[in-house]
C-alpha cells in the first residue's frame, strides 16, 4: 500500500501543510503554451504533481452534422485520465466521473467563448491527465484556457480554476491528494477573469461540509489563488508570442541577408 492510501495522523503540523505549504499557498505551477503541432492550440500544465495536456481544435466543421447549431458554435470538452495517471491502473475510457467533469468544464467555457461568431462550427477541447494528484479538473481547466487563447478562439476573458479544501479544520488553497482524501471538504472553483479582474464564477462544486462563513472565506481564498494563476497563464501566452516574434525576426533577418 502506498503512503497516499494511509491516513496521516495530522494534515497540519506546526501551522504548515504536509508538503510545507502555508494555508493560502498554491502548489508550484508550470505552464507551456503551443506544445502540440497538430492542434490549433495547446498547452502543457503542471500544478503540483498534476500533469495535464490540453489540445484545442476549431472553430471547425461539426461532425456529426446534426449537432450543428445555425446560430452559434458548439463547444465540446473531453476530460480523460490516462490509465497510468493514478496509483492503481485506471480502466481506460469514459466513466461517470469523467463525463461529469467534462460537462461542468464545458459549461464553464461556454460562458466565455464568443460562440455566436462561429455558427455551424465546433470548438473541440481535449484534456488528457497524464498524472493526477487531486485538483486535476482545475489543472485541466487552466490548461484548456491557455490552449484556447493559443488557438485564437475569441473569448470574453480567461477561465482560471483552483480548489479550496478543508484540512484539520483549516481552509487550504489548492489541496493535494492527502488533503483531498482525508480532509473535510473540497470545493473546486473556476472564475471568469477579464483584464485582471474576477467577473464571475463559472464553475463551483463541493463535497464535504463547510459552514456559511467558511464558504465565504473559501471564495475569497480561491479568488486570491486564481489571480496568481491568471498571471501565470498570461505569462505563458506572452512567452509564446515573444518566441514566435523572435522566430519571425530570424526569418526576416534571413530574408535581408539573401
Ligand atoms: P480532481 O482530480 O479534480 O480533484 P476528484 O476529486 O474526483 O477530482 O479526484 C481527486 C483525485 O483522486 C484525482 O486527482 C486522482 O488523483 C484520484 N482519482 C480520481 N479518480 C481516480 C481513479 N479512477 N482511480 C484512482 N485514483 C483516482
XYZ file of N, CA and C and ligand atoms in Angstrom:
801
model
N 0.825 -1.211 0.000
C 0.000 0.000 0.000
C 0.856 1.257 0.000
N 0.460 2.250 -0.749
C 1.286 3.443 -0.839
C 0.982 4.375 0.333
N 1.891 5.313 0.545
C 1.698 6.253 1.651
C 0.435 7.082 1.444
N 0.024 7.288 0.153
C -1.149 8.093 -0.154
C -2.431 7.499 0.406
N -2.440 6.147 0.498
C -3.677 5.499 0.913
C -3.802 5.379 2.432
N -2.743 5.739 3.144
C -2.809 5.663 4.596
C -3.097 7.042 5.148
N -4.044 7.098 6.067
C -4.405 8.410 6.614
C -3.279 8.924 7.502
N -2.742 10.104 7.170
C -1.706 10.638 8.049
C -2.346 11.037 9.390
N -1.550 11.031 10.449
C -2.093 11.364 11.768
C -2.680 12.777 11.774
N -1.916 13.687 11.138
C -2.387 15.072 11.039
C -2.101 15.609 9.644
N -2.956 16.521 9.190
C -2.738 17.139 7.874
C -2.033 18.489 8.015
N -2.102 19.045 9.225
C -1.437 20.322 9.500
C -0.476 20.099 10.665
N 0.781 20.432 10.452
C 1.781 20.276 11.510
C 2.487 21.618 11.692
N 2.444 22.139 12.917
C 3.058 23.445 13.237
C 2.623 24.527 12.255
N 1.348 24.554 11.940
C 0.813 25.630 11.092
C 1.134 25.476 9.618
N 1.765 24.361 9.245
C 2.078 24.150 7.827
C 1.450 22.844 7.346
N 1.254 22.765 6.032
C 0.665 21.572 5.439
C 1.738 20.500 5.215
N 1.341 19.294 4.893
C 2.294 18.180 4.810
C 3.395 18.414 3.770
N 3.090 19.211 2.735
C 4.136 19.498 1.748
C 4.832 20.829 2.045
N 4.626 21.341 3.266
C 5.350 22.542 3.686
C 4.678 23.849 3.299
N 3.512 23.757 2.638
C 2.856 24.994 2.206
C 2.088 25.675 3.335
N 1.940 27.008 3.191
C 1.041 27.743 4.084
C -0.387 27.484 3.604
N -1.366 27.883 4.424
C -2.762 27.595 4.068
C -3.164 28.230 2.731
N -2.591 29.408 2.461
C -3.036 30.156 1.271
C -2.031 30.055 0.123
N -1.247 28.981 0.125
C -0.200 28.858 -0.891
C -0.579 27.824 -1.961
N -0.317 28.183 -3.203
C -0.572 27.254 -4.311
C 0.571 26.258 -4.413
N 0.328 25.161 -5.094
C 1.435 24.271 -5.438
C 2.235 24.931 -6.556
N 3.486 24.503 -6.778
C 4.242 25.084 -7.897
C 3.515 24.817 -9.215
N 3.509 25.828 -10.079
C 2.784 25.710 -11.352
C 3.744 25.960 -12.505
N 3.607 25.140 -13.549
C 4.420 25.322 -14.740
C 3.465 25.286 -15.935
N 3.575 26.262 -16.808
C 2.650 26.301 -17.957
C 3.449 26.547 -19.230
N 3.182 25.730 -20.231
C 3.812 25.973 -21.521
C 2.750 25.901 -22.622
N 2.681 26.976 -23.420
C 1.673 27.026 -24.492
C 2.259 26.472 -25.780
N 1.372 26.047 -26.690
C 1.772 25.607 -28.044
C 2.744 24.441 -28.039
N 2.351 23.354 -27.427
C 3.280 22.223 -27.346
C 2.981 21.138 -28.382
N 1.816 21.232 -29.021
C 1.432 20.191 -29.988
C 1.344 20.764 -31.392
N 1.908 20.035 -32.323
C 1.972 20.529 -33.701
C 0.614 20.452 -34.403
N -0.140 19.379 -34.126
C -1.354 19.162 -34.930
C -2.596 19.861 -34.385
N -2.514 20.367 -33.175
C -3.689 21.055 -32.621
C -3.634 22.525 -33.029
N -4.820 23.167 -33.064
C -4.828 24.611 -33.354
C -4.278 25.396 -32.165
N -4.489 24.850 -30.992
C -3.939 25.470 -29.785
C -3.678 24.384 -28.770
N -2.660 24.569 -27.945
C -2.372 23.518 -26.968
C -1.639 24.085 -25.762
N -1.586 23.283 -24.730
C -0.906 23.728 -23.506
C -0.551 22.523 -22.648
N 0.652 22.556 -22.090
C 1.067 21.565 -21.103
C 1.117 22.289 -19.761
N 0.543 21.668 -18.744
C 0.488 22.357 -17.451
C 0.751 21.400 -16.292
N 1.547 21.873 -15.351
C 1.754 21.122 -14.098
C 1.253 21.973 -12.943
N 0.518 21.337 -12.061
C 0.050 22.024 -10.850
C 0.382 21.050 -9.734
N 1.475 21.289 -9.032
C 1.964 20.281 -8.104
C 2.317 19.033 -8.894
N 1.804 17.889 -8.451
C 2.122 16.640 -9.155
C 1.151 16.336 -10.300
N 0.157 17.206 -10.488
C -0.730 17.010 -11.646
C 0.026 17.377 -12.906
N -0.110 16.555 -13.933
C 0.487 16.868 -15.229
C -0.596 16.645 -16.271
N -0.936 17.708 -16.985
C -2.033 17.600 -17.950
C -1.653 18.267 -19.265
N -2.348 17.852 -20.306
C -2.114 18.470 -21.602
C -3.476 18.764 -22.236
N -3.583 19.960 -22.836
C -4.848 20.344 -23.476
C -4.604 20.596 -24.945
N -5.554 20.165 -25.773
C -5.475 20.412 -27.214
C -6.810 20.980 -27.671
N -6.762 22.054 -28.456
C -7.984 22.681 -28.966
C -7.992 22.595 -30.483
N -9.144 22.219 -31.022
C -9.323 22.168 -32.475
C -10.531 23.027 -32.820
N -10.358 23.900 -33.789
C -11.506 24.690 -34.230
C -11.268 26.167 -34.111
N -12.291 26.952 -34.475
C -13.584 26.510 -34.969
C -13.435 25.685 -36.245
N -14.179 24.563 -36.281
C -14.117 23.674 -37.452
C -15.500 23.076 -37.699
N -15.603 22.352 -38.806
C -16.891 21.757 -39.174
C -17.371 20.781 -38.099
N -18.689 20.712 -37.910
C -19.220 19.805 -36.885
C -19.504 18.430 -37.478
N -18.979 17.418 -36.835
C -19.347 16.036 -37.176
C -19.788 15.360 -35.914
N -20.873 14.651 -35.850
C -21.861 14.502 -36.912
C -22.636 15.804 -37.162
N -23.081 15.982 -38.385
C -23.648 17.265 -38.809
C -24.920 17.652 -38.083
N -25.675 16.654 -37.618
C -26.940 17.009 -36.948
C -26.701 17.761 -35.634
N -25.448 17.793 -35.192
C -25.140 18.536 -33.958
C -24.908 20.026 -34.234
N -24.869 20.397 -35.497
C -24.658 21.807 -35.872
C -25.722 22.706 -35.256
N -25.306 23.902 -34.878
C -26.263 24.908 -34.419
C -26.146 26.095 -35.376
N -27.240 26.456 -36.080
C -27.154 27.522 -37.076
C -26.866 28.895 -36.465
N -27.025 29.034 -35.135
C -26.833 30.362 -34.545
C -25.475 30.515 -33.852
N -24.821 29.415 -33.519
C -23.548 29.545 -32.775
C -22.711 28.266 -32.849
N -21.484 28.390 -32.385
C -20.595 27.219 -32.357
C -21.001 26.287 -31.213
N -20.789 24.995 -31.406
C -20.954 24.077 -30.279
C -19.581 23.877 -29.636
N -19.585 23.893 -28.321
C -18.332 23.695 -27.591
C -18.351 22.275 -27.039
N -17.275 21.531 -27.280
C -17.189 20.171 -26.733
C -15.918 20.066 -25.894
N -16.023 19.361 -24.792
C -14.888 19.270 -23.856
C -14.768 17.820 -23.419
N -13.604 17.242 -23.598
C -13.416 15.863 -23.133
C -12.253 15.771 -22.156
N -12.602 15.448 -20.924
C -11.602 15.217 -19.869
C -11.316 13.728 -19.851
N -10.065 13.363 -19.955
C -9.727 11.939 -19.938
C -8.498 11.681 -19.081
N -8.573 10.639 -18.286
C -7.430 10.258 -17.446
C -6.687 9.104 -18.087
N -5.400 9.244 -18.238
C -4.604 8.125 -18.758
C -4.640 6.998 -17.729
N -4.621 5.739 -18.196
C -4.673 4.609 -17.246
C -3.531 4.659 -16.227
N -2.396 5.265 -16.621
C -1.227 5.306 -15.727
C -1.173 6.589 -14.889
N -2.265 7.381 -14.926
C -2.211 8.686 -14.249
C -2.455 8.587 -12.749
N -2.969 7.445 -12.308
C -3.276 7.273 -10.879
C -2.550 6.036 -10.350
N -2.563 5.885 -9.043
C -1.795 4.799 -8.408
C -2.166 3.412 -8.924
N -3.447 3.092 -8.809
C -3.913 1.815 -9.343
C -4.296 2.101 -10.783
N -3.947 1.223 -11.694
C -4.264 1.470 -13.097
C -5.750 1.789 -13.254
N -6.046 2.869 -13.982
C -7.450 3.228 -14.219
C -7.910 2.570 -15.503
N -9.136 2.038 -15.468
C -9.666 1.455 -16.715
C -9.774 2.533 -17.759
N -9.259 2.294 -18.982
C -9.328 3.355 -19.981
C -10.766 3.674 -20.379
N -10.952 4.869 -20.889
C -12.269 5.246 -21.399
C -13.070 6.046 -20.406
N -14.214 6.577 -20.888
C -15.021 7.439 -20.034
C -15.686 6.674 -18.894
N -15.867 7.347 -17.786
C -16.641 6.796 -16.677
C -17.520 7.933 -16.154
N -18.315 7.652 -15.148
C -19.267 8.667 -14.662
C -18.556 9.958 -14.265
N -17.424 9.787 -13.570
C -16.698 10.951 -13.081
C -16.192 11.819 -14.236
N -15.585 11.189 -15.259
C -15.018 11.988 -16.348
C -16.130 12.632 -17.188
N -17.275 11.973 -17.284
C -18.403 12.560 -18.024
C -18.904 13.808 -17.279
N -18.964 13.693 -15.963
C -19.432 14.842 -15.161
C -18.434 16.007 -15.236
N -17.146 15.696 -15.107
C -16.126 16.757 -15.171
C -16.164 17.417 -16.553
N -16.304 16.610 -17.604
C -16.353 17.164 -18.959
C -17.553 18.111 -19.100
N -18.674 17.708 -18.534
C -19.897 18.515 -18.671
C -19.757 19.874 -17.971
N -19.322 19.859 -16.722
C -19.251 21.136 -15.998
C -18.145 22.024 -16.566
N -17.069 21.404 -17.061
C -15.968 22.188 -17.637
C -16.428 22.833 -18.946
N -17.170 22.070 -19.733
C -17.702 22.609 -20.985
C -18.585 23.822 -20.682
N -19.412 23.693 -19.666
C -20.321 24.789 -19.334
C -19.555 26.036 -18.889
N -18.430 25.822 -18.212
C -17.605 26.975 -17.806
C -17.083 27.693 -19.051
N -16.644 26.945 -20.051
C -16.107 27.583 -21.262
C -17.201 28.178 -22.130
N -18.395 27.595 -22.077
C -19.499 28.179 -22.854
C -19.788 29.603 -22.389
N -19.460 29.886 -21.127
C -19.713 31.226 -20.597
C -18.725 32.257 -21.139
N -17.591 31.834 -21.664
C -16.584 32.814 -22.107
C -16.318 32.821 -23.614
N -16.503 31.684 -24.253
C -16.208 31.615 -25.697
C -17.282 32.390 -26.462
N -16.866 33.210 -27.435
C -17.837 34.002 -28.203
C -18.395 33.131 -29.337
N -19.298 32.243 -28.942
C -19.809 31.198 -29.840
C -20.590 31.750 -31.020
N -21.230 32.913 -30.798
C -22.096 33.481 -31.843
C -21.297 33.858 -33.084
N -19.986 34.021 -32.935
C -19.158 34.405 -34.081
C -18.946 33.240 -35.049
N -19.237 32.025 -34.594
C -18.939 30.853 -35.438
C -20.125 29.903 -35.558
N -21.213 30.373 -36.216
C -22.363 29.482 -36.358
C -21.979 28.225 -37.132
N -22.647 27.147 -36.849
C -22.483 25.853 -37.535
C -21.114 25.206 -37.310
N -20.308 25.758 -36.424
C -18.988 25.135 -36.247
C -18.832 24.532 -34.847
N -17.705 23.841 -34.688
C -17.428 23.202 -33.400
C -16.089 23.688 -32.876
N -16.026 23.848 -31.574
C -14.750 24.113 -30.909
C -14.536 22.934 -29.961
N -13.535 22.139 -30.273
C -13.301 20.916 -29.501
C -12.123 21.081 -28.563
N -12.356 20.778 -27.315
C -11.294 20.883 -26.301
C -11.058 19.482 -25.730
N -9.846 19.006 -25.849
C -9.498 17.698 -25.286
C -8.479 17.914 -24.184
N -8.703 17.321 -23.033
C -7.692 17.398 -21.985
C -7.341 15.987 -21.510
N -6.057 15.748 -21.425
C -5.582 14.434 -21.020
C -4.810 14.585 -19.711
N -5.212 13.816 -18.733
C -4.497 13.832 -17.459
C -3.414 12.751 -17.530
N -2.170 13.174 -17.452
C -1.059 12.216 -17.519
C -0.695 11.731 -16.118
N -0.876 12.617 -15.155
C -0.602 12.286 -13.751
C -1.562 13.100 -12.888
N -2.247 12.422 -11.981
C -3.253 13.111 -11.160
C -2.851 13.102 -9.699
N -3.129 14.233 -9.029
C -2.817 14.301 -7.599
C -3.785 15.250 -6.895
N -5.072 15.127 -7.190
C -6.134 15.997 -6.677
C -6.097 17.355 -7.369
N -7.269 17.805 -7.736
C -7.363 19.078 -8.447
C -7.074 18.928 -9.928
N -7.202 17.718 -10.459
C -6.866 17.545 -11.874
C -7.859 18.300 -12.755
N -9.124 18.407 -12.312
C -10.082 19.151 -13.150
C -9.686 20.624 -13.208
N -9.135 21.152 -12.105
C -8.749 22.573 -12.089
C -7.528 22.779 -12.995
N -6.578 21.841 -12.930
C -5.390 21.931 -13.798
C -5.817 21.874 -15.262
N -6.774 21.004 -15.561
C -7.240 20.866 -16.954
C -7.935 22.133 -17.430
N -8.743 22.738 -16.588
C -9.427 23.981 -16.971
C -8.399 25.074 -17.263
N -7.380 25.160 -16.436
C -6.344 26.192 -16.649
C -5.582 25.948 -17.944
N -5.284 24.685 -18.218
C -4.563 24.351 -19.453
C -5.447 24.614 -20.668
N -6.719 24.228 -20.577
C -7.641 24.411 -21.703
C -7.795 25.889 -22.038
N -7.820 26.713 -21.011
C -7.975 28.151 -21.210
C -6.799 28.718 -22.020
N -5.584 28.304 -21.660
C -4.390 28.764 -22.378
C -4.409 28.204 -23.816
N -4.826 26.944 -23.962
C -4.874 26.333 -25.301
C -5.880 27.062 -26.196
N -6.990 27.508 -25.608
C -7.992 28.248 -26.395
C -7.421 29.578 -26.882
N -6.694 30.267 -26.024
C -6.062 31.529 -26.445
C -5.029 31.224 -27.523
N -4.271 30.156 -27.319
C -3.250 29.760 -28.294
C -3.885 29.458 -29.659
N -5.110 28.928 -29.631
C -5.815 28.611 -30.882
C -6.443 29.865 -31.503
N -6.416 30.957 -30.761
C -7.008 32.202 -31.276
C -8.522 32.228 -31.185
N -9.095 31.410 -30.314
C -10.551 31.416 -30.140
C -10.949 32.673 -29.353
N -11.841 33.501 -29.915
C -12.204 34.729 -29.199
C -12.997 34.439 -27.919
N -12.552 35.054 -26.830
C -13.200 34.811 -25.537
C -13.412 36.138 -24.806
N -14.410 36.127 -23.930
C -14.702 37.343 -23.153
C -13.700 37.528 -22.030
N -12.937 36.494 -21.736
C -11.963 36.561 -20.649
C -11.306 35.209 -20.519
N -10.528 35.043 -19.466
C -9.876 33.751 -19.232
C -10.675 32.961 -18.201
N -10.591 31.646 -18.317
C -11.108 30.789 -17.248
C -9.895 30.368 -16.411
N -10.006 30.601 -15.125
C -8.916 30.239 -14.215
C -9.521 29.462 -13.056
N -8.896 28.352 -12.731
C -9.538 27.442 -11.786
C -8.610 27.014 -10.656
N -9.187 26.909 -9.480
C -8.440 26.430 -8.315
C -9.455 25.898 -7.301
N -9.012 24.970 -6.464
C -9.922 24.446 -5.439
C -9.500 24.943 -4.058
N -10.465 24.928 -3.155
C -10.161 25.189 -1.743
C -10.623 23.960 -0.969
N -9.782 23.478 -0.093
C -10.139 22.313 0.711
C -10.236 22.692 2.172
N -10.613 21.712 2.987
C -10.619 21.928 4.439
C -9.882 20.746 5.047
N -8.792 21.072 5.745
C -7.956 20.016 6.309
C -7.723 20.306 7.786
N -8.020 19.362 8.623
C -7.909 19.535 10.087
C -8.563 20.847 10.531
N -9.688 21.176 9.938
C -10.438 22.360 10.353
C -9.963 23.666 9.730
N -8.916 23.629 8.884
C -8.408 24.847 8.250
C -8.740 24.869 6.766
N -9.093 26.023 6.258
C -9.282 26.153 4.815
C -7.909 26.193 4.158
N -7.736 25.402 3.116
C -6.430 25.338 2.443
C -6.615 25.528 0.936
N -5.734 26.326 0.353
C -5.802 26.602 -1.081
C -5.160 25.450 -1.853
N -5.807 25.081 -2.965
C -5.230 24.113 -3.901
C -4.814 22.801 -3.209
N -5.771 22.080 -2.637
C -5.424 20.869 -1.882
C -4.743 19.794 -2.723
N -3.755 19.121 -2.114
C -3.135 17.971 -2.788
C -3.825 16.686 -2.312
N -3.321 15.567 -2.783
C -4.015 14.291 -2.616
C -4.412 13.960 -1.173
N -3.467 14.077 -0.234
C -3.796 13.700 1.148
C -4.902 14.585 1.708
N -4.837 15.897 1.370
C -5.845 16.818 1.894
C -7.205 16.533 1.264
N -7.172 16.137 -0.008
C -8.420 15.816 -0.702
C -9.008 14.514 -0.145
N -8.153 13.526 0.044
C -8.638 12.217 0.528
C -9.108 12.257 1.975
N -8.332 12.939 2.805
C -8.599 12.835 4.237
C -9.080 14.144 4.864
N -9.270 15.157 4.044
C -9.777 16.431 4.555
C -11.288 16.392 4.701
N -11.857 17.514 5.174
C -13.298 17.546 5.439
C -14.114 18.077 4.277
N -13.450 18.764 3.336
C -14.220 19.323 2.210
C -13.291 19.650 1.045
N -13.892 19.693 -0.131
C -13.146 20.063 -1.346
C -14.099 20.883 -2.203
N -13.650 22.059 -2.616
C -14.530 22.974 -3.339
C -13.801 23.554 -4.549
N -13.928 22.933 -5.720
C -13.287 23.499 -6.907
C -14.075 24.679 -7.483
N -13.326 25.687 -7.900
C -13.906 26.895 -8.500
C -13.312 27.094 -9.892
N -14.074 27.761 -10.761
C -13.470 28.357 -11.957
C -14.049 29.764 -12.058
N -13.173 30.721 -12.318
C -13.604 32.113 -12.417
C -13.444 32.605 -13.842
N -14.299 33.539 -14.207
C -14.096 34.262 -15.461
C -13.325 35.529 -15.080
N -12.125 35.667 -15.630
C -11.290 36.825 -15.298
C -11.074 37.645 -16.560
N -11.368 38.921 -16.443
C -11.187 39.814 -17.590
C -10.330 41.009 -17.158
N -9.310 41.298 -17.932
C -8.396 42.405 -17.622
C -7.917 42.371 -16.171
N -7.577 41.189 -15.715
C -7.036 41.067 -14.363
C -8.068 41.159 -13.258
N -9.355 41.220 -13.617
C -10.396 41.319 -12.579
C -11.344 40.127 -12.653
N -11.699 39.612 -11.470
C -12.637 38.491 -11.441
C -14.040 39.014 -11.712
N -14.672 38.490 -12.766
C -16.012 38.973 -13.129
C -17.106 38.090 -12.577
N -16.884 36.767 -12.637
C -17.937 35.873 -12.155
C -17.373 34.489 -11.877
N -18.199 33.677 -11.249
C -17.836 32.278 -11.014
C -18.457 31.461 -12.146
N -17.636 30.672 -12.835
C -18.137 29.885 -13.973
C -18.299 28.411 -13.608
N -17.739 28.031 -12.479
C -17.903 26.643 -12.001
C -17.714 26.639 -10.490
N -18.581 25.914 -9.828
C -18.457 25.791 -8.371
C -19.023 24.438 -7.971
N -18.189 23.612 -7.365
C -18.655 22.305 -6.903
C -18.210 22.133 -5.459
N -18.794 21.182 -4.801
C -18.313 20.954 -3.433
C -18.667 19.555 -2.960
N -17.710 18.910 -2.297
C -18.108 17.753 -1.498
C -17.565 17.946 -0.100
N -18.242 17.338 0.859
C -17.873 17.528 2.259
C -18.748 18.580 2.887
N -18.224 19.184 3.984
C -19.052 20.149 4.716
C -18.275 21.410 5.040
N -18.949 22.537 4.874
C -18.388 23.827 5.289
C -19.522 24.651 5.887
N -19.170 25.523 6.819
C -20.181 26.436 7.356
C -20.354 27.582 6.359
N -21.391 28.381 6.580
C -21.665 29.524 5.702
C -20.459 30.474 5.699
N -19.901 30.712 6.879
C -18.752 31.611 6.987
C -17.527 31.019 6.259
N -17.349 29.706 6.377
C -16.222 29.062 5.679
C -16.392 29.160 4.163
N -17.612 29.033 3.688
C -17.860 29.152 2.241
C -17.457 30.559 1.785
N -17.834 31.545 2.576
C -17.497 32.943 2.242
C -15.966 33.101 2.187
N -15.297 32.546 3.186
C -13.825 32.644 3.223
C -13.179 31.841 2.089
N -13.802 30.701 1.775
C -13.257 29.850 0.699
C -13.294 30.615 -0.632
N -14.364 31.352 -0.861
C -14.469 32.124 -2.112
C -13.331 33.146 -2.179
N -13.078 33.814 -1.071
C -12.009 34.828 -1.053
C -10.637 34.186 -1.289
N -10.426 33.043 -0.646
C -9.150 32.337 -0.791
C -8.965 31.870 -2.236
N -10.028 31.333 -2.813
C -9.962 30.849 -4.202
C -9.671 32.013 -5.149
N -10.298 33.152 -4.915
C -10.081 34.331 -5.777
C -8.618 34.739 -5.749
N -8.057 34.745 -4.547
C -6.653 35.134 -4.382
C -5.746 34.184 -5.168
N -6.013 32.893 -5.053
C -5.215 31.897 -5.781
C -5.408 32.026 -7.284
N -6.645 32.247 -7.702
C -6.950 32.308 -9.132
C -6.230 33.493 -9.785
N -6.163 34.607 -9.085
C -5.488 35.780 -9.680
C -3.996 35.500 -9.899
N -3.411 34.695 -9.003
C -1.993 34.328 -9.207
C -1.846 33.395 -10.405
N -2.764 32.451 -10.531
C -2.697 31.513 -11.665
C -2.930 32.265 -12.976
N -3.873 33.200 -12.941
C -4.174 34.010 -14.132
C -2.903 34.691 -14.658
N -2.105 35.226 -13.739
C -0.858 35.885 -14.166
C 0.072 34.891 -14.851
N 0.106 33.669 -14.316
C 0.983 32.643 -14.910
C 0.451 32.204 -16.273
N -0.863 32.149 -16.414
C -1.458 31.813 -17.727
C -1.084 32.896 -18.747
N -1.205 34.143 -18.325
C -0.870 35.267 -19.215
C 0.602 35.224 -19.621
N 1.451 34.969 -18.613
C 2.899 34.919 -18.902
C 3.207 33.813 -19.904
N 2.553 32.654 -19.752
C 2.798 31.526 -20.675
C 2.420 31.933 -22.096
N 1.321 32.663 -22.230
C 0.872 33.094 -23.559
C 1.846 34.143 -24.111
N 2.219 35.078 -23.264
C 3.151 36.129 -23.710
C 4.483 35.532 -24.132
N 4.971 34.553 -23.336
C 6.245 33.895 -23.686
C 6.162 33.290 -25.069
N 5.022 32.695 -25.346
C 4.837 32.049 -26.652
C 4.896 33.106 -27.766
N 4.242 34.254 -27.533
C 4.247 35.305 -28.558
C 5.647 35.869 -28.760
N 6.392 35.997 -27.668
C 7.760 36.518 -27.781
C 8.592 35.543 -28.610
N 8.429 34.218 -28.309
C 9.168 33.203 -29.081
C 8.821 33.298 -30.557
N 7.516 33.399 -30.848
C 7.087 33.479 -32.248
C 7.681 34.742 -32.869
N 7.682 35.837 -32.105
C 8.240 37.102 -32.594
C 9.713 36.936 -32.947
N 10.443 36.231 -32.072
C 11.873 36.030 -32.324
C 12.097 35.170 -33.564
N 11.251 34.120 -33.695
C 11.357 33.261 -34.888
C 11.119 34.100 -36.138
N 10.115 34.973 -36.072
C 9.790 35.830 -37.224
C 10.968 36.744 -37.543
N 11.580 37.315 -36.476
C 12.735 38.200 -36.677
C 13.842 37.467 -37.419
N 14.064 36.199 -36.961
C 15.131 35.414 -37.610
C 14.822 35.205 -39.089
N 13.560 34.904 -39.377
C 13.173 34.672 -40.774
C 13.389 35.953 -41.590
N 12.924 37.089 -41.021
C 13.065 38.345 -41.778
C 14.537 38.712 -41.934
N 15.304 38.486 -40.863
C 16.738 38.790 -40.993
C 17.361 37.969 -42.109
N 16.946 36.666 -42.151
C 17.423 35.758 -43.206
C 17.095 36.326 -44.579
N 15.871 36.881 -44.690
C 15.433 37.458 -45.972
C 16.348 38.608 -46.387
N 16.688 39.432 -45.355
C 17.531 40.605 -45.658
C 18.910 40.176 -46.172
N 19.412 39.059 -45.555
C 20.735 38.564 -45.950
C 20.731 38.090 -47.409
N 19.564 37.566 -47.823
C 19.518 36.938 -49.155
C 19.662 37.962 -50.274
P -9.930 16.197 -9.050
O -8.750 15.485 -9.667
O -10.458 17.258 -9.933
O -9.645 16.672 -7.650
P -11.538 14.167 -7.742
O -11.754 14.957 -6.512
O -12.671 13.326 -8.273
O -11.107 15.133 -8.949
O -10.292 13.210 -7.585
C -9.247 13.506 -6.724
C -8.065 12.644 -7.051
O -8.397 11.269 -6.857
C -7.618 12.700 -8.508
O -6.848 13.848 -8.816
C -6.827 11.435 -8.601
O -5.540 11.593 -8.019
C -7.649 10.475 -7.745
N -8.543 9.669 -8.601
C -9.626 10.089 -9.283
N -10.181 9.104 -9.986
C -9.443 8.001 -9.757
C -9.498 6.631 -10.186
N -10.432 6.205 -11.023
N -8.546 5.806 -9.713
C -7.606 6.232 -8.853
N -7.487 7.483 -8.418
C -8.390 8.371 -8.849
